[in-house]
PDB file of C-alpha atoms in Angstrom:
ATOM      1  CA  MET A   1      71.192  89.847  87.341  1.00  0.00           C
ATOM      2  CA  LYS A   2      72.119  86.560  89.249  1.00  0.00           C
ATOM      3  CA  LYS A   3      74.844  87.189  91.724  1.00  0.00           C
ATOM      4  CA  SER A   4      78.157  85.840  91.055  1.00  0.00           C
ATOM      5  CA  LEU A   5      79.691  83.139  93.281  1.00  0.00           C
ATOM      6  CA  ILE A   6      83.164  84.513  95.264  1.00  0.00           C
ATOM      7  CA  TYR A   7      84.184  81.225  95.160  1.00  0.00           C
ATOM      8  CA  THR A   8      84.124  78.908  92.429  1.00  0.00           C
ATOM      9  CA  ARG A   9      87.035  76.015  93.682  1.00  0.00           C
ATOM     10  CA  THR A  10      88.322  75.876  90.351  1.00  0.00           C
ATOM     11  CA  GLY A  11      91.695  77.151  91.652  1.00  0.00           C
ATOM     12  CA  ASP A  12      91.790  75.117  94.667  1.00  0.00           C
ATOM     13  CA  LYS A  13      94.461  72.953  92.906  1.00  0.00           C
ATOM     14  CA  GLY A  14      97.174  75.866  91.478  1.00  0.00           C
ATOM     15  CA  THR A  15      95.352  77.311  88.607  1.00  0.00           C
ATOM     16  CA  THR A  16      93.259  79.891  87.671  1.00  0.00           C
ATOM     17  CA  SER A  17      92.129  81.294  84.070  1.00  0.00           C
ATOM     18  CA  LEU A  18      93.448  83.848  81.928  1.00  0.00           C
ATOM     19  CA  VAL A  19      90.764  85.646  79.903  1.00  0.00           C
ATOM     20  CA  GLY A  20      89.374  83.734  77.154  1.00  0.00           C
ATOM     21  CA  GLY A  21      89.581  80.503  79.565  1.00  0.00           C
ATOM     22  CA  GLU A  22      93.192  79.365  78.806  1.00  0.00           C
ATOM     23  CA  ARG A  23      94.154  77.652  82.770  1.00  0.00           C
ATOM     24  CA  VAL A  24      97.169  78.581  83.943  1.00  0.00           C
ATOM     25  CA  SER A  25      99.615  77.827  87.114  1.00  0.00           C
ATOM     26  CA  LYS A  26      98.777  80.492  89.485  1.00  0.00           C
ATOM     27  CA  THR A  27     102.863  80.551  89.330  1.00  0.00           C
ATOM     28  CA  ASP A  28     102.555  81.416  85.931  1.00  0.00           C
ATOM     29  CA  VAL A  29     104.813  84.938  84.690  1.00  0.00           C
ATOM     30  CA  ARG A  30     102.134  86.331  83.242  1.00  0.00           C
ATOM     31  CA  LEU A  31      99.758  86.364  86.819  1.00  0.00           C
ATOM     32  CA  GLU A  32     102.836  87.698  88.290  1.00  0.00           C
ATOM     33  CA  ALA A  33     102.589  90.517  86.225  1.00  0.00           C
ATOM     34  CA  TYR A  34      98.861  91.584  86.695  1.00  0.00           C
ATOM     35  CA  GLY A  35      99.063  90.538  90.046  1.00  0.00           C
ATOM     36  CA  THR A  36     101.819  92.828  90.730  1.00  0.00           C
ATOM     37  CA  VAL A  37      99.705  95.785  88.542  1.00  0.00           C
ATOM     38  CA  ASP A  38      96.397  94.734  91.056  1.00  0.00           C
ATOM     39  CA  GLU A  39      98.751  95.238  94.065  1.00  0.00           C
ATOM     40  CA  LEU A  40     100.053  98.288  93.294  1.00  0.00           C
ATOM     41  CA  ASN A  41      96.300  99.532  92.057  1.00  0.00           C
ATOM     42  CA  ALA A  42      94.957  98.634  96.043  1.00  0.00           C
ATOM     43  CA  HIS A  43      98.513 100.334  97.491  1.00  0.00           C
ATOM     44  CA  LEU A  44      97.259 103.571  95.268  1.00  0.00           C
ATOM     45  CA  GLY A  45      93.687 103.441  96.887  1.00  0.00           C
ATOM     46  CA  VAL A  46      95.327 103.131 100.136  1.00  0.00           C
ATOM     47  CA  LEU A  47      96.825 106.461  98.964  1.00  0.00           C
ATOM     48  CA  ILE A  48      94.222 108.090  97.614  1.00  0.00           C
ATOM     49  CA  SER A  49      92.715 107.501 101.302  1.00  0.00           C
ATOM     50  CA  LEU A  50      95.139 109.182 103.136  1.00  0.00           C
ATOM     51  CA  MET A  51      95.585 112.494 100.453  1.00  0.00           C
ATOM     52  CA  ASP A  52      93.110 115.927 100.107  1.00  0.00           C
ATOM     53  CA  ASP A  53      94.316 117.512  97.107  1.00  0.00           C
ATOM     54  CA  ALA A  54      91.266 117.140  94.960  1.00  0.00           C
ATOM     55  CA  GLU A  55      92.926 117.406  91.611  1.00  0.00           C
ATOM     56  CA  PHE A  56      95.675 114.459  92.513  1.00  0.00           C
ATOM     57  CA  VAL A  57      93.131 112.256  93.577  1.00  0.00           C
ATOM     58  CA  LYS A  58      90.983 112.677  90.816  1.00  0.00           C
ATOM     59  CA  LEU A  59      93.979 111.724  88.644  1.00  0.00           C
ATOM     60  CA  LEU A  60      95.023 108.604  90.635  1.00  0.00           C
ATOM     61  CA  ARG A  61      91.506 107.826  90.333  1.00  0.00           C
ATOM     62  CA  ASN A  62      91.743 107.772  86.756  1.00  0.00           C
ATOM     63  CA  VAL A  63      94.948 105.913  87.100  1.00  0.00           C
ATOM     64  CA  GLN A  64      93.510 102.891  88.657  1.00  0.00           C
ATOM     65  CA  HIS A  65      91.090 102.293  86.085  1.00  0.00           C
ATOM     66  CA  CYS A  66      94.052 102.895  83.547  1.00  0.00           C
ATOM     67  CA  LEU A  67      95.458  99.830  85.495  1.00  0.00           C
ATOM     68  CA  PHE A  68      92.344  97.721  85.352  1.00  0.00           C
ATOM     69  CA  SER A  69      92.926  98.155  81.775  1.00  0.00           C
ATOM     70  CA  VAL A  70      96.322  97.068  81.709  1.00  0.00           C
ATOM     71  CA  GLY A  71      95.490  94.249  83.772  1.00  0.00           C
ATOM     72  CA  ALA A  72      92.676  93.435  81.616  1.00  0.00           C
ATOM     73  CA  PHE A  73      95.246  93.020  78.748  1.00  0.00           C
ATOM     74  CA  LEU A  74      97.889  91.100  80.650  1.00  0.00           C
ATOM     75  CA  ALA A  75      95.544  88.314  81.223  1.00  0.00           C
ATOM     76  CA  THR A  76      94.290  88.124  78.196  1.00  0.00           C
ATOM     77  CA  ASN A  77      96.160  85.676  75.954  1.00  0.00           C
ATOM     78  CA  GLN A  78      95.716  87.647  72.632  1.00  0.00           C
ATOM     79  CA  GLU A  79      95.967  84.406  70.541  1.00  0.00           C
ATOM     80  CA  ASN A  80      92.750  83.086  71.656  1.00  0.00           C
ATOM     81  CA  LYS A  81      90.762  85.901  72.371  1.00  0.00           C
ATOM     82  CA  MET A  82      90.919  89.701  71.020  1.00  0.00           C
ATOM     83  CA  PHE A  83      91.201  92.512  73.634  1.00  0.00           C
ATOM     84  CA  PRO A  84      88.603  94.662  72.742  1.00  0.00           C
ATOM     85  CA  ASP A  85      89.803  97.846  72.153  1.00  0.00           C
ATOM     86  CA  SER A  86      87.440  99.878  73.867  1.00  0.00           C
ATOM     87  CA  SER A  87      89.359  99.106  77.347  1.00  0.00           C
ATOM     88  CA  VAL A  88      92.636  99.371  75.183  1.00  0.00           C
ATOM     89  CA  LEU A  89      95.000 102.441  77.451  1.00  0.00           C
ATOM     90  CA  THR A  90      95.853 105.204  74.675  1.00  0.00           C
ATOM     91  CA  ALA A  91      98.557 107.689  74.391  1.00  0.00           C
ATOM     92  CA  GLU A  92      96.080 110.332  75.883  1.00  0.00           C
ATOM     93  CA  ALA A  93      97.004 108.393  79.490  1.00  0.00           C
ATOM     94  CA  VAL A  94     100.644 108.278  79.136  1.00  0.00           C
ATOM     95  CA  LEU A  95     100.316 111.931  78.038  1.00  0.00           C
ATOM     96  CA  GLN A  96      98.177 113.317  81.198  1.00  0.00           C
ATOM     97  CA  LEU A  97     100.973 111.975  83.739  1.00  0.00           C
ATOM     98  CA  GLU A  98     103.379 113.437  81.668  1.00  0.00           C
ATOM     99  CA  GLU A  99     101.521 116.887  82.388  1.00  0.00           C
ATOM    100  CA  ALA A 100     101.200 115.862  85.473  1.00  0.00           C
ATOM    101  CA  ILE A 101     105.047 115.333  85.737  1.00  0.00           C
ATOM    102  CA  ASP A 102     106.202 118.840  84.178  1.00  0.00           C
ATOM    103  CA  LYS A 103     103.181 120.674  86.296  1.00  0.00           C
ATOM    104  CA  THR A 104     104.300 119.407  90.062  1.00  0.00           C
ATOM    105  CA  ASP A 105     108.133 118.897  89.591  1.00  0.00           C
ATOM    106  CA  SER A 106     107.904 122.815  88.247  1.00  0.00           C
ATOM    107  CA  SER A 107     106.324 123.774  91.550  1.00  0.00           C
ATOM    108  CA  LEU A 108     109.406 121.712  93.314  1.00  0.00           C
ATOM    109  CA  PRO A 109     113.364 123.119  94.037  1.00  0.00           C
ATOM    110  CA  SER A 110     115.673 121.122  92.404  1.00  0.00           C
ATOM    111  CA  LEU A 111     117.083 117.895  93.809  1.00  0.00           C
ATOM    112  CA  LYS A 112     120.798 117.969  94.221  1.00  0.00           C
ATOM    113  CA  ALA A 113     120.891 114.668  96.110  1.00  0.00           C
ATOM    114  CA  PHE A 114     119.003 111.489  96.415  1.00  0.00           C
ATOM    115  CA  VAL A 115     115.917 111.286  98.356  1.00  0.00           C
ATOM    116  CA  LEU A 116     115.653 108.995 100.872  1.00  0.00           C
ATOM    117  CA  PRO A 117     111.813 107.539 100.755  1.00  0.00           C
ATOM    118  CA  GLY A 118     109.678 108.993 103.923  1.00  0.00           C
ATOM    119  CA  GLY A 119     108.306 112.421 104.980  1.00  0.00           C
ATOM    120  CA  CYS A 120     104.877 112.397 105.525  1.00  0.00           C
ATOM    121  CA  LEU A 121     102.605 109.436 105.964  1.00  0.00           C
ATOM    122  CA  ALA A 122     101.475 109.933 102.019  1.00  0.00           C
ATOM    123  CA  ALA A 123     104.335 110.512 100.757  1.00  0.00           C
ATOM    124  CA  SER A 124     105.924 108.215 102.509  1.00  0.00           C
ATOM    125  CA  TYR A 125     103.514 105.502 101.298  1.00  0.00           C
ATOM    126  CA  CYS A 126     103.614 107.149  97.668  1.00  0.00           C
ATOM    127  CA  HIS A 127     106.985 105.748  97.884  1.00  0.00           C
ATOM    128  CA  VAL A 128     105.656 102.495  98.184  1.00  0.00           C
ATOM    129  CA  CYS A 129     103.682 102.694  95.511  1.00  0.00           C
ATOM    130  CA  ARG A 130     106.516 104.193  92.854  1.00  0.00           C
ATOM    131  CA  THR A 131     108.394 100.987  94.350  1.00  0.00           C
ATOM    132  CA  VAL A 132     105.188  98.239  93.475  1.00  0.00           C
ATOM    133  CA  CYS A 133     105.589 100.422  90.377  1.00  0.00           C
ATOM    134  CA  ARG A 134     108.578  99.553  89.181  1.00  0.00           C
ATOM    135  CA  ARG A 135     108.044  95.754  90.243  1.00  0.00           C
ATOM    136  CA  ALA A 136     105.198  95.900  88.108  1.00  0.00           C
ATOM    137  CA  GLU A 137     107.643  97.069  85.457  1.00  0.00           C
ATOM    138  CA  ARG A 138     109.769  94.517  85.957  1.00  0.00           C
ATOM    139  CA  ARG A 139     107.453  91.765  85.653  1.00  0.00           C
ATOM    140  CA  ILE A 140     106.011  93.241  82.393  1.00  0.00           C
ATOM    141  CA  LEU A 141     108.732  93.230  80.733  1.00  0.00           C
ATOM    142  CA  ALA A 142     109.609  89.880  81.969  1.00  0.00           C
ATOM    143  CA  LEU A 143     106.876  88.803  80.560  1.00  0.00           C
ATOM    144  CA  GLU A 144     108.113  89.909  77.320  1.00  0.00           C
ATOM    145  CA  GLU A 145     111.201  88.880  77.393  1.00  0.00           C
ATOM    146  CA  GLN A 146     110.634  85.236  79.164  1.00  0.00           C
ATOM    147  CA  VAL A 147     107.513  84.499  77.122  1.00  0.00           C
ATOM    148  CA  GLY A 148     107.728  86.576  74.093  1.00  0.00           C
ATOM    149  CA  ILE A 149     104.023  87.893  74.719  1.00  0.00           C
ATOM    150  CA  ALA A 150     104.300  91.408  73.066  1.00  0.00           C
ATOM    151  CA  VAL A 151     103.147  93.646  75.567  1.00  0.00           C
ATOM    152  CA  ASP A 152     101.667  97.123  74.181  1.00  0.00           C
ATOM    153  CA  GLU A 153     103.985  99.763  73.819  1.00  0.00           C
ATOM    154  CA  THR A 154     101.654 102.088  75.099  1.00  0.00           C
ATOM    155  CA  ILE A 155     101.027 100.372  78.669  1.00  0.00           C
ATOM    156  CA  LYS A 156     104.905  99.953  78.855  1.00  0.00           C
ATOM    157  CA  ARG A 157     104.994 103.858  78.585  1.00  0.00           C
ATOM    158  CA  PHE A 158     102.131 104.519  81.154  1.00  0.00           C
ATOM    159  CA  VAL A 159     103.483 102.083  83.998  1.00  0.00           C
ATOM    160  CA  ASN A 160     107.491 103.772  83.330  1.00  0.00           C
ATOM    161  CA  ARG A 161     105.669 107.050  84.114  1.00  0.00           C
ATOM    162  CA  LEU A 162     103.571 106.041  86.382  1.00  0.00           C
ATOM    163  CA  SER A 163     106.393 105.747  88.712  1.00  0.00           C
ATOM    164  CA  ASP A 164     108.111 108.939  87.848  1.00  0.00           C
ATOM    165  CA  PHE A 165     104.877 110.914  88.455  1.00  0.00           C
ATOM    166  CA  LEU A 166     104.492 108.910  92.148  1.00  0.00           C
ATOM    167  CA  PHE A 167     108.457 110.377  92.867  1.00  0.00           C
ATOM    168  CA  VAL A 168     107.396 113.924  92.141  1.00  0.00           C
ATOM    169  CA  LEU A 169     103.924 113.518  93.915  1.00  0.00           C
ATOM    170  CA  SER A 170     106.169 112.098  96.886  1.00  0.00           C
ATOM    171  CA  ARG A 171     107.938 115.475  96.727  1.00  0.00           C
ATOM    172  CA  LYS A 172     105.037 117.403  96.180  1.00  0.00           C
ATOM    173  CA  LEU A 173     103.247 115.904  99.336  1.00  0.00           C
ATOM    174  CA  ASN A 174     105.732 116.554 101.492  1.00  0.00           C
ATOM    175  CA  GLN A 175     105.999 119.695 100.608  1.00  0.00           C
ATOM    176  CA  MET A 176     101.990 120.355 101.239  1.00  0.00           C
ATOM    177  CA  GLY A 177     102.806 118.731 104.538  1.00  0.00           C
ATOM    178  CA  ASP A 178     105.610 121.315 105.398  1.00  0.00           C
ATOM    179  CA  GLU A 179     107.975 118.124 105.898  1.00  0.00           C
ATOM    180  CA  LYS A 180     111.734 118.378 105.063  1.00  0.00           C
ATOM    181  CA  GLU A 181     113.200 116.284 101.980  1.00  0.00           C
ATOM    182  CA  ILE A 182     115.234 113.237 103.521  1.00  0.00           C
ATOM    183  CA  PHE A 183     118.456 113.584 101.252  1.00  0.00           C
ATOM    184  CA  TRP A 184     121.004 110.232 101.192  1.00  0.00           C
ATOM    185  CA  ASP A 185     123.769 110.458 103.497  1.00  0.00           C
ATOM    186  CA  LYS A 186     126.526 108.961 101.330  1.00  0.00           C
ATOM    187  CA  SER A 187     128.756 108.476 104.889  1.00  0.00           C
ATOM    188  CA  CYS A 188     125.842 106.270 106.497  1.00  0.00           C
ATOM    189  CA  LYS A 189     126.471 108.331 109.227  1.00  0.00           C
TER     190      LYS A 189
END
């Protein structure tokens, strides 16, 4: 197998190719959507490097694979090229996140106030992942609303559940690290 070129020079004028070959501006809302998903995936890689719990690491690695499928779907113009069924995100991926949320949350104390991002390093970075995930969700919805591209419902549910999971995981990581949660002081004192 021939090694691919890292640089092609085809994007030097501000355009890039979607899956299927169509060229679009690098500022296109579609690129904003799958680029943010890619950014989230990179942040999750850092989070994984900060964690020791094998079960959570395995789950997050699976999430990374799912996010690659999400990005590939978003990068494919469905009018020009059919997205392969083998890469379609399934309802099982959403269910796996829901089960992880329920299991993790059941071991945490009830919330009585808003939690500030922070605590141990892994929990703090988990909050970074959560906020990037929320931005990815907004970019995906903008793609659908502004361009009229139908985004698979499973993708929207998956990204929404992922941000919920990351919130619960941040709390769990603080608990595992014996860090107290920091609650919002409404008086700002």
